[in-house]
Coordinates of C-alpha atoms in Angstrom, one line a residue:
M1 CA -27.9 7.3 8.8
L2 CA -27.7 3.9 6.8
E3 CA -30.3 5.1 4.8
D4 CA -28.2 8.2 3.8
L5 CA -25.5 5.9 2.4
K6 CA -28.7 3.8 0.8
A7 CA -29.6 6.2 -0.5
N8 CA -25.7 7.5 -1.8
N9 CA -25.3 4.5 -3.6
A10 CA -28.8 3.8 -5.5
A11 CA -27.6 7.2 -7.3
W12 CA -24.0 6.4 -7.9
S13 CA -25.8 3.3 -9.1
K14 CA -27.2 4.7 -11.3
S15 CA -24.8 7.5 -12.6
K16 CA -22.5 4.2 -13.9
T17 CA -25.2 3.5 -16.0
A18 CA -25.9 6.3 -17.0
V19 CA -22.8 7.5 -18.5
D20 CA -22.2 3.3 -19.1
P21 CA -25.0 1.2 -19.7
D22 CA -23.4 -2.4 -19.2
F23 CA -20.6 -1.1 -16.6
F24 CA -22.1 -3.8 -13.6
R25 CA -22.0 -6.5 -16.6
R26 CA -18.6 -6.7 -17.4
L27 CA -17.9 -6.1 -13.4
A28 CA -19.5 -9.3 -12.9
N29 CA -18.0 -11.0 -15.5
Q30 CA -15.0 -11.3 -14.1
Q31 CA -11.6 -8.6 -13.0
S32 CA -8.1 -8.1 -15.2
P33 CA -6.6 -5.3 -12.8
E34 CA -3.9 -5.0 -13.6
Y35 CA -2.7 -2.9 -10.7
L36 CA -1.9 -4.6 -6.6
W37 CA -2.7 -1.6 -4.2
I38 CA -0.8 -2.4 -0.1
G39 CA -2.7 0.9 1.7
C40 CA -3.0 2.2 4.5
S41 CA -6.5 1.7 6.2
D42 CA -6.7 5.4 7.1
S43 CA -11.0 6.4 5.5
R44 CA -8.9 9.9 3.8
V45 CA -6.5 8.0 1.7
P46 CA -10.2 5.8 -0.9
A47 CA -7.2 3.8 -3.6
N48 CA -9.2 4.1 -6.7
E49 CA -9.8 7.9 -5.9
I50 CA -6.6 8.9 -6.0
V51 CA -5.0 6.9 -9.3
G52 CA -8.6 7.7 -10.6
L53 CA -10.2 4.2 -12.2
D54 CA -12.7 2.3 -11.6
P55 CA -14.5 -0.4 -9.4
G56 CA -12.7 -3.9 -11.0
E57 CA -8.9 -1.6 -12.7
L58 CA -7.1 -1.4 -9.3
F59 CA -6.9 -5.3 -6.6
V60 CA -6.4 -3.2 -2.4
H61 CA -5.8 -4.3 0.4
R62 CA -5.5 -2.3 3.0
N63 CA -4.8 -2.6 7.6
V64 CA -2.1 0.3 9.8
A65 CA -0.1 1.5 8.9
N66 CA -0.3 -0.2 5.1
L67 CA 2.1 -2.7 6.0
A68 CA 2.9 -5.4 4.5
P69 CA 4.6 -8.5 7.4
P70 CA 6.0 -11.6 6.0
Q71 CA 3.6 -13.2 8.8
D72 CA -0.1 -12.3 8.1
A73 CA -2.0 -14.6 6.5
N74 CA -4.2 -11.7 5.4
Y75 CA -1.0 -9.5 3.3
L76 CA 0.2 -12.9 1.8
S77 CA -2.9 -14.4 0.7
V78 CA -4.7 -10.7 -0.9
L79 CA -0.3 -10.8 -2.7
Q80 CA -0.3 -14.4 -3.8
F81 CA -3.5 -14.0 -5.7
A82 CA -3.0 -10.9 -6.9
V83 CA 0.4 -12.4 -8.2
D84 CA 0.1 -15.4 -9.5
V85 CA -3.9 -15.4 -10.4
L86 CA -4.6 -12.2 -11.7
K87 CA -1.4 -11.5 -12.9
V88 CA -1.1 -8.3 -11.2
K89 CA 1.1 -6.6 -13.6
H90 CA 2.2 -3.1 -10.4
I91 CA 2.3 -4.3 -7.1
M92 CA 2.3 -0.5 -5.4
V93 CA 2.9 0.4 -1.5
V94 CA 1.4 3.6 -0.7
G95 CA 2.2 5.3 2.9
H96 CA 0.3 8.7 3.6
Y97 CA 1.6 11.4 5.4
G98 CA 0.1 12.2 8.5
C99 CA -0.1 8.8 9.4
G100 CA -2.4 7.9 12.8
G101 CA 0.0 4.6 12.8
V102 CA 3.0 6.1 11.8
A103 CA 2.9 8.4 15.4
A104 CA 1.0 5.6 17.6
A105 CA 4.5 3.7 17.2
I106 CA 6.7 6.0 18.2
D107 CA 5.3 7.9 20.7
G108 CA 6.0 6.0 24.1
K109 CA 2.2 4.6 24.6
R110 CA 0.0 2.1 25.0
R111 CA -2.6 0.6 23.1
G112 CA -3.6 -2.9 22.9
L113 CA -3.2 -5.6 20.5
V114 CA -2.5 -2.8 17.6
D115 CA 1.4 -2.6 19.0
H116 CA 2.4 -5.8 18.2
W117 CA 0.9 -4.8 14.7
L118 CA 3.1 -1.4 15.0
H119 CA 6.4 -2.2 16.0
P120 CA 7.8 -3.0 12.3
I121 CA 7.5 0.4 12.6
R122 CA 9.5 0.6 15.7
E123 CA 12.4 -1.3 14.1
V124 CA 12.8 0.9 11.4
H125 CA 12.6 4.1 13.5
A126 CA 15.0 2.3 16.2
E127 CA 17.4 1.6 12.7
H128 CA 17.5 5.4 11.4
R129 CA 17.7 7.0 15.0
H130 CA 19.9 9.1 14.2
E131 CA 19.2 10.3 10.3
L132 CA 15.4 11.4 12.6
E133 CA 17.0 12.8 14.9
A134 CA 18.6 15.1 13.3
I135 CA 15.6 16.2 11.6
P136 CA 13.9 19.1 14.0
E137 CA 10.5 19.8 12.8
E138 CA 7.9 16.4 14.4
R139 CA 6.0 16.4 11.7
A140 CA 8.9 16.6 9.3
R141 CA 10.0 13.8 11.0
L142 CA 7.3 11.5 10.7
D143 CA 6.9 12.3 7.2
R144 CA 10.6 10.2 6.9
L145 CA 9.1 7.9 8.6
T146 CA 6.4 7.8 6.9
E147 CA 8.9 7.4 3.8
L148 CA 11.1 4.8 5.5
N149 CA 8.7 2.0 6.4
V150 CA 7.6 2.9 2.6
K151 CA 10.6 1.5 1.5
R152 CA 10.6 -1.8 4.0
Q153 CA 7.6 -2.9 2.5
V154 CA 8.9 -2.8 -1.0
R155 CA 11.7 -5.1 0.3
N156 CA 9.1 -7.1 2.2
V157 CA 6.8 -7.4 -0.9
A158 CA 10.2 -7.8 -2.8
S159 CA 11.4 -10.4 -1.3
D160 CA 8.7 -13.2 -1.0
V161 CA 7.8 -15.9 -2.6
F162 CA 5.8 -14.9 -4.7
V163 CA 7.0 -12.3 -6.4
Q164 CA 10.3 -14.0 -6.3
D165 CA 8.8 -16.7 -8.0
A166 CA 6.7 -14.7 -10.7
W167 CA 10.5 -13.2 -11.3
A168 CA 12.2 -16.9 -11.9
R169 CA 8.8 -17.4 -14.0
G170 CA 9.8 -14.1 -16.6
Q171 CA 6.6 -13.3 -14.8
S172 CA 6.2 -9.0 -15.4
L173 CA 5.8 -7.4 -11.8
A174 CA 7.4 -4.5 -10.3
V175 CA 7.1 -2.9 -6.1
H176 CA 6.9 0.6 -6.6
G177 CA 6.7 2.7 -3.2
W178 CA 4.9 6.2 -2.8
V179 CA 3.5 8.5 -0.4
Y180 CA 0.1 10.2 -0.3
S181 CA 0.0 13.8 0.8
L182 CA -3.3 14.2 2.0
A183 CA -2.5 18.2 2.1
D184 CA -3.3 18.5 -2.2
G185 CA -4.1 14.6 -2.8
L186 CA -0.8 13.9 -5.1
V187 CA 1.2 11.1 -4.6
N188 CA 5.2 11.6 -3.9
D189 CA 6.6 8.0 -5.7
L190 CA 10.3 7.2 -4.2
N191 CA 11.6 6.2 -6.9
V192 CA 12.4 2.8 -4.4
G193 CA 11.1 0.4 -7.5
I194 CA 12.4 -3.0 -7.9
A195 CA 10.8 -5.0 -10.9
G196 CA 13.0 -8.3 -11.3
L197 CA 15.4 -10.4 -9.5
E198 CA 18.7 -8.4 -10.6
D199 CA 16.6 -5.0 -10.0
Y200 CA 16.0 -6.8 -5.8
Q201 CA 20.2 -7.7 -5.2
R202 CA 20.7 -4.5 -5.7
A203 CA 18.1 -3.5 -3.5
V204 CA 19.0 -5.4 0.0
G205 CA 23.1 -4.6 -1.1
Q206 CA 22.0 -0.8 0.0
P207 CA 21.7 0.5 3.8
G208 CA 18.4 1.0 4.9

């Protein structure tokens, strides 16, 4: 199995240099992405491929259920590096329909440490319980919870001190909320973007 992966790697490298002989030389010298992708670890959601970007064009952080928890040092380190060092212009929080993490957060089963990690989704579920319980079909309920979770994580990102300080000093930076569909490969822009301090104040003044 691993030999197959190494062969695939060699073929991929050859195909890249066949089209652009200087591709890896440029890549080794620096990375200058304009985008930070905060997405789910699900293997069916390949960040670069979904948006058609090459290595070096997208800075990526992934975890179970695409959370942006203010207590997580790993996420915060990625966020600070992206904002303060790379000076990305866009941060995309990207969930996906059919997310196993979202479903696991509320199915009542106990799985261990991941239950603690998924607790923020249970909080979102509790806050929007009436809206969600009014949706009769389970898959549609989970899809809506996925969207609500992305919306919450967008606010988490926008409320972070690294992002707030960037806006205060006039840095161009916007936070977006998307949900990817495994069924057709398309992203659904939830139109919950926050692009500055005024946007943020308006967003936190709204319910949900």
